[in-house]
Short mmCIF file of C-alpha atoms and ligand atoms in Angstrom, two decimals:
data_model
loop_
_atom_site.label_atom_id
_atom_site.label_comp_id
_atom_site.label_asym_id
_atom_site.label_seq_id
_atom_site.Cartn_x
_atom_site.Cartn_y
_atom_site.Cartn_z
CA UNK A 1 302.89 164.46 209.62
CA UNK A 2 300.79 167.57 209.00
CA UNK A 3 297.60 168.72 210.67
CA UNK A 4 294.33 169.74 209.07
CA UNK A 5 292.10 171.49 211.59
CA UNK A 6 288.41 170.83 211.11
CA UNK A 7 286.46 173.95 212.08
CA UNK A 8 282.94 172.60 211.46
CA UNK A 9 282.05 172.74 215.14
CA UNK A 10 282.77 176.44 215.39
CA UNK A 11 279.86 176.69 212.97
CA UNK A 12 277.82 174.18 215.00
CA UNK A 13 278.11 176.45 218.02
CA UNK A 14 277.34 179.57 215.99
CA UNK A 15 274.29 177.96 214.45
CA UNK A 16 272.94 177.01 217.89
CA UNK A 17 271.89 180.65 218.25
CA UNK A 18 271.72 181.78 214.63
CA UNK A 19 273.79 184.96 214.48
CA UNK A 20 277.53 185.28 213.96
CA UNK A 21 279.28 184.10 217.13
CA UNK A 22 281.68 182.39 217.32
CA UNK A 23 282.99 183.67 214.01
CA UNK A 24 284.35 181.21 211.46
CA UNK A 25 286.61 183.93 210.07
CA UNK A 26 288.11 184.62 213.47
CA UNK A 27 288.63 180.89 214.05
CA UNK A 28 290.23 180.52 210.63
CA UNK A 29 292.56 183.46 211.25
CA UNK A 30 293.69 182.05 214.60
CA UNK A 31 294.21 178.55 213.17
CA UNK A 32 296.15 179.87 210.18
CA UNK A 33 298.73 181.43 212.50
CA UNK A 34 299.71 177.90 213.57
CA UNK A 35 301.84 175.46 211.59
CA UNK A 36 298.92 173.63 209.99
CA UNK A 37 298.49 172.32 206.47
CA UNK A 38 294.87 173.24 205.89
CA UNK A 39 291.50 174.11 207.31
CA UNK A 40 289.07 171.26 206.89
CA UNK A 41 285.41 172.10 206.33
CA UNK A 42 282.51 169.80 205.55
CA UNK A 43 279.74 171.36 203.49
CA UNK A 44 276.95 168.93 204.25
CA UNK A 45 273.86 168.59 202.12
CA UNK A 46 271.71 169.81 205.05
CA UNK A 47 274.16 172.68 205.87
CA UNK A 48 273.93 171.78 209.55
CA UNK A 49 277.23 173.50 210.34
CA UNK A 50 279.33 175.02 207.56
CA UNK A 51 277.33 177.21 205.15
CA UNK A 52 278.28 178.10 201.61
CA UNK A 53 279.33 181.63 202.63
CA UNK A 54 281.73 180.25 205.25
CA UNK A 55 283.69 178.54 202.48
CA UNK A 56 283.89 181.67 200.37
CA UNK A 57 284.88 183.78 203.41
CA UNK A 58 287.66 181.40 204.44
CA UNK A 59 288.88 181.11 200.85
CA UNK A 60 289.18 184.92 200.75
CA UNK A 61 291.66 184.69 203.64
CA UNK A 62 293.93 182.76 201.29
CA UNK A 63 293.55 179.59 203.36
CA UNK A 64 294.21 176.13 202.02
CA UNK A 65 290.84 174.43 202.36
CA UNK A 66 290.32 170.70 202.56
CA UNK A 67 286.66 170.41 201.58
CA UNK A 68 284.85 167.34 202.82
CA UNK A 69 281.94 166.61 200.53
CA UNK A 70 279.46 164.02 199.39
CA UNK A 71 279.72 162.95 195.76
CA UNK A 72 276.72 164.96 194.61
CA UNK A 73 276.44 167.29 191.63
CA UNK A 74 275.26 170.16 193.86
CA UNK A 75 278.39 170.14 196.03
CA UNK A 76 280.66 169.38 193.09
CA UNK A 77 279.49 172.62 191.44
CA UNK A 78 280.43 174.59 194.56
CA UNK A 79 283.80 172.83 194.80
CA UNK A 80 284.57 173.69 191.18
CA UNK A 81 283.76 177.32 191.92
CA UNK A 82 285.77 177.55 195.14
CA UNK A 83 288.69 175.40 193.97
CA UNK A 84 289.86 174.24 197.41
CA UNK A 85 293.34 172.83 197.90
CA UNK A 86 291.84 169.37 198.28
CA UNK A 87 288.54 167.58 198.52
CA UNK A 88 287.79 164.52 200.58
CA UNK A 89 284.83 162.54 199.29
CA UNK A 90 282.78 161.23 202.20
CA UNK A 91 279.55 159.25 202.58
CA UNK A 92 276.66 161.26 203.98
CA UNK A 93 273.50 160.16 205.67
CA UNK A 94 271.02 162.73 206.92
CA UNK A 95 270.31 161.07 210.24
CA UNK A 96 273.93 160.50 211.27
CA UNK A 97 275.53 162.65 213.96
CA UNK A 98 278.90 162.54 212.20
CA UNK A 99 280.46 160.63 209.29
CA UNK A 100 279.96 157.16 210.69
CA UNK A 101 281.76 154.95 208.24
CA UNK A 102 284.01 155.07 205.23
CA UNK A 103 282.83 155.61 201.67
CA UNK A 104 282.05 152.51 199.63
CA UNK A 105 284.26 153.39 196.68
CA UNK A 106 284.27 149.83 195.36
CA UNK A 107 280.56 149.58 194.60
CA UNK A 108 280.39 152.97 192.85
CA UNK A 109 283.82 153.08 191.28
CA UNK A 110 282.71 153.94 187.75
CA UNK A 111 280.52 156.82 189.02
CA UNK A 112 283.29 158.16 191.26
CA UNK A 113 285.91 157.87 188.52
CA UNK A 114 283.84 160.23 186.36
CA UNK A 115 282.80 162.39 189.34
CA UNK A 116 286.35 163.30 190.35
CA UNK A 117 287.59 164.04 186.81
CA UNK A 118 286.50 167.71 186.65
CA UNK A 119 287.87 168.29 190.16
CA UNK A 120 291.25 166.86 189.17
CA UNK A 121 291.24 168.90 185.97
CA UNK A 122 291.01 172.04 188.13
CA UNK A 123 294.14 170.92 190.00
CA UNK A 124 292.25 169.97 193.18
CA UNK A 125 293.79 167.07 195.09
CA UNK A 126 291.24 164.30 195.56
CA UNK A 127 291.01 162.06 198.59
CA UNK A 128 288.64 159.17 199.41
CA UNK A 129 287.49 158.75 203.01
CA UNK A 130 287.52 154.97 203.40
CA UNK A 131 287.71 152.30 206.05
CA UNK A 132 291.10 150.55 206.19
CA UNK A 133 289.89 147.88 203.80
CA UNK A 134 292.05 146.55 200.94
CA UNK A 135 289.12 146.39 198.50
CA UNK A 136 288.36 150.08 199.11
CA UNK A 137 292.05 151.01 198.84
CA UNK A 138 292.32 149.27 195.48
CA UNK A 139 289.11 150.89 194.23
CA UNK A 140 290.45 154.32 195.26
CA UNK A 141 293.58 153.66 193.24
CA UNK A 142 291.50 152.44 190.28
CA UNK A 143 289.40 155.62 190.10
CA UNK A 144 292.51 157.82 190.12
CA UNK A 145 292.34 159.39 193.60
CA UNK A 146 295.48 161.13 194.84
CA UNK A 147 294.93 160.28 198.50
CA UNK A 148 292.98 158.05 200.78
CA UNK A 149 291.95 159.26 204.20
CA UNK A 150 291.61 156.28 206.49
CA UNK A 151 288.60 156.42 208.81
CA UNK A 152 290.04 156.05 212.31
CA UNK A 153 286.66 155.81 214.06
CA UNK A 154 286.93 152.07 214.80
CA UNK A 155 290.49 152.53 216.02
CA UNK A 156 289.41 155.40 218.29
CA UNK A 157 286.50 153.42 219.73
CA UNK A 158 288.77 150.43 220.32
CA UNK A 159 291.32 152.69 222.02
CA UNK A 160 288.67 153.74 224.54
CA UNK A 161 288.26 150.07 225.43
CA UNK A 162 292.02 149.51 225.63
CA UNK A 163 291.96 146.98 222.78
CA UNK A 164 293.22 148.96 219.83
CA UNK A 165 296.02 146.72 218.51
CA UNK A 166 293.98 144.94 215.80
CA UNK A 167 292.47 148.20 214.57
CA UNK A 168 295.88 149.87 214.47
CA UNK A 169 297.24 146.91 212.52
CA UNK A 170 294.42 147.26 209.96
CA UNK A 171 295.40 150.91 209.48
CA UNK A 172 299.06 150.00 209.03
CA UNK A 173 298.29 147.29 206.45
CA UNK A 174 295.89 149.49 204.48
CA UNK A 175 298.33 152.41 204.49
CA UNK A 176 301.18 150.24 203.21
CA UNK A 177 299.00 148.77 200.47
CA UNK A 178 297.85 152.22 199.40
CA UNK A 179 301.40 153.55 199.31
CA UNK A 180 302.50 150.58 197.19
CA UNK A 181 299.78 151.55 194.71
CA UNK A 182 301.07 155.13 194.62
CA UNK A 183 298.39 156.67 196.83
CA UNK A 184 299.22 159.15 199.56
CA UNK A 185 297.64 158.41 202.93
CA UNK A 186 295.87 160.61 205.48
CA UNK A 187 293.80 159.66 208.51
CA UNK A 188 291.07 161.12 210.65
CA UNK A 189 287.96 160.79 212.78
CA UNK A 190 287.81 160.38 216.52
CA UNK A 191 291.49 161.23 217.00
CA UNK A 192 292.19 163.04 220.25
CA UNK A 193 294.95 164.13 222.62
CA UNK A 194 295.18 160.64 224.15
CA UNK A 195 295.20 158.39 221.11
CA UNK A 196 296.86 160.50 218.42
CA UNK A 197 300.42 159.47 219.34
CA UNK A 198 299.70 156.00 217.93
CA UNK A 199 299.34 157.47 214.44
CA UNK A 200 303.12 157.88 214.46
CA UNK A 201 303.36 154.07 214.21
CA UNK A 202 301.86 154.19 210.72
CA UNK A 203 304.67 154.77 208.24
CA UNK A 204 304.39 157.66 205.83
CA UNK A 205 301.11 159.22 207.00
CA UNK A 206 300.84 162.65 205.38
CA UNK A 207 298.06 164.40 207.23
CA UNK A 208 295.68 164.01 210.15
CA UNK A 209 292.33 165.78 209.99
CA UNK A 210 291.08 166.49 213.48
CA UNK A 211 288.06 168.48 214.58
CA UNK A 212 285.98 167.52 217.58
CA UNK A 213 288.77 167.06 220.12
CA UNK A 214 290.55 170.28 219.12
CA UNK A 215 287.42 172.42 219.21
CA UNK A 216 286.40 170.81 222.52
CA UNK A 217 289.76 171.63 224.10
CA UNK A 218 289.59 175.12 222.62
CA UNK A 219 286.51 175.82 224.73
CA UNK A 220 288.77 175.66 227.80
CA UNK A 221 292.21 176.74 226.62
CA UNK A 222 291.54 178.73 223.44
CA UNK A 223 291.90 177.62 219.84
CA UNK A 224 295.49 178.60 219.37
CA UNK A 225 296.63 176.67 222.45
CA UNK A 226 294.49 173.65 221.52
CA UNK A 227 296.10 173.49 218.07
CA UNK A 228 299.60 173.99 219.48
CA UNK A 229 299.08 171.11 221.92
CA UNK A 230 297.94 168.82 219.10
CA UNK A 231 300.87 169.85 216.88
CA UNK A 232 303.24 169.03 219.73
CA UNK A 233 301.79 165.51 219.97
CA UNK A 234 302.11 164.68 216.28
CA UNK A 235 305.48 166.18 215.45
N1 PXP B 1 287.94 163.39 208.43
C1 PXP B 1 286.70 163.27 207.89
C2 PXP B 1 286.61 162.85 206.47
C3 PXP B 1 285.55 163.59 208.62
O1 PXP B 1 284.33 163.46 208.06
C4 PXP B 1 285.69 164.06 209.94
C5 PXP B 1 284.48 164.45 210.72
O2 PXP B 1 283.91 165.57 210.15
C6 PXP B 1 286.99 164.18 210.46
C7 PXP B 1 288.09 163.83 209.70
C8 PXP B 1 287.24 164.73 211.82
O3 PXP B 1 286.69 163.91 212.81
P1 PXP B 1 286.68 164.41 214.32
O4 PXP B 1 285.77 165.59 214.38
O5 PXP B 1 286.18 163.22 215.06
O6 PXP B 1 288.10 164.79 214.67
#
């Protein structure tokens, strides 16, 4: 199981004051020294954390970028210019604090099928951020995605209440179904140092994308140590 480190909240902190600190480039350089698969960055429509230049700067470092993006023409144009290692198509609502639910691939499958074509033609791996729902898994397969990323928010909330078994089971069933259809499976959202060990119970998970908990720990122990501790838990 590989780790994608989401560095959006380095930008959140930087943007709190305007200016340049803490530096995304410095964060990216530190993270890239660790045994991670990619740096995950979400270029939101409102640019509330990552800005366009951040993507270009991190790309210049030679980093593998997993670009989280809404399925809009504006962001697609930027993705086609940057050519990240992978894109993860996410739903986006302006008022939300974070990505609150999975993408409804099923109800917009014809649009998404066309939308991802130019990305795939550029050799970019395409992932769909979905709830662990069979209908959404099948729609992701239908449109030709390479990966699904299962939204682990409900699992993480349930873990806090000590009642996670049903949510974990949903993840296991959805992952198996996706793999049977030839999709590769990632997971992310709300994963932290306490609950992440349970992801090892899901067979064949490729990658975990984790941001908030790593950046939060980094405030106290430093980014490199925070990433190392997470890597230790998922190996
Ligand atoms: N994966 C996706 C698709 C996301 O949108 C997010 C949140 O930006 C994450 C993973 C990481 O979630 P968290 O910050 O809770 O670790």
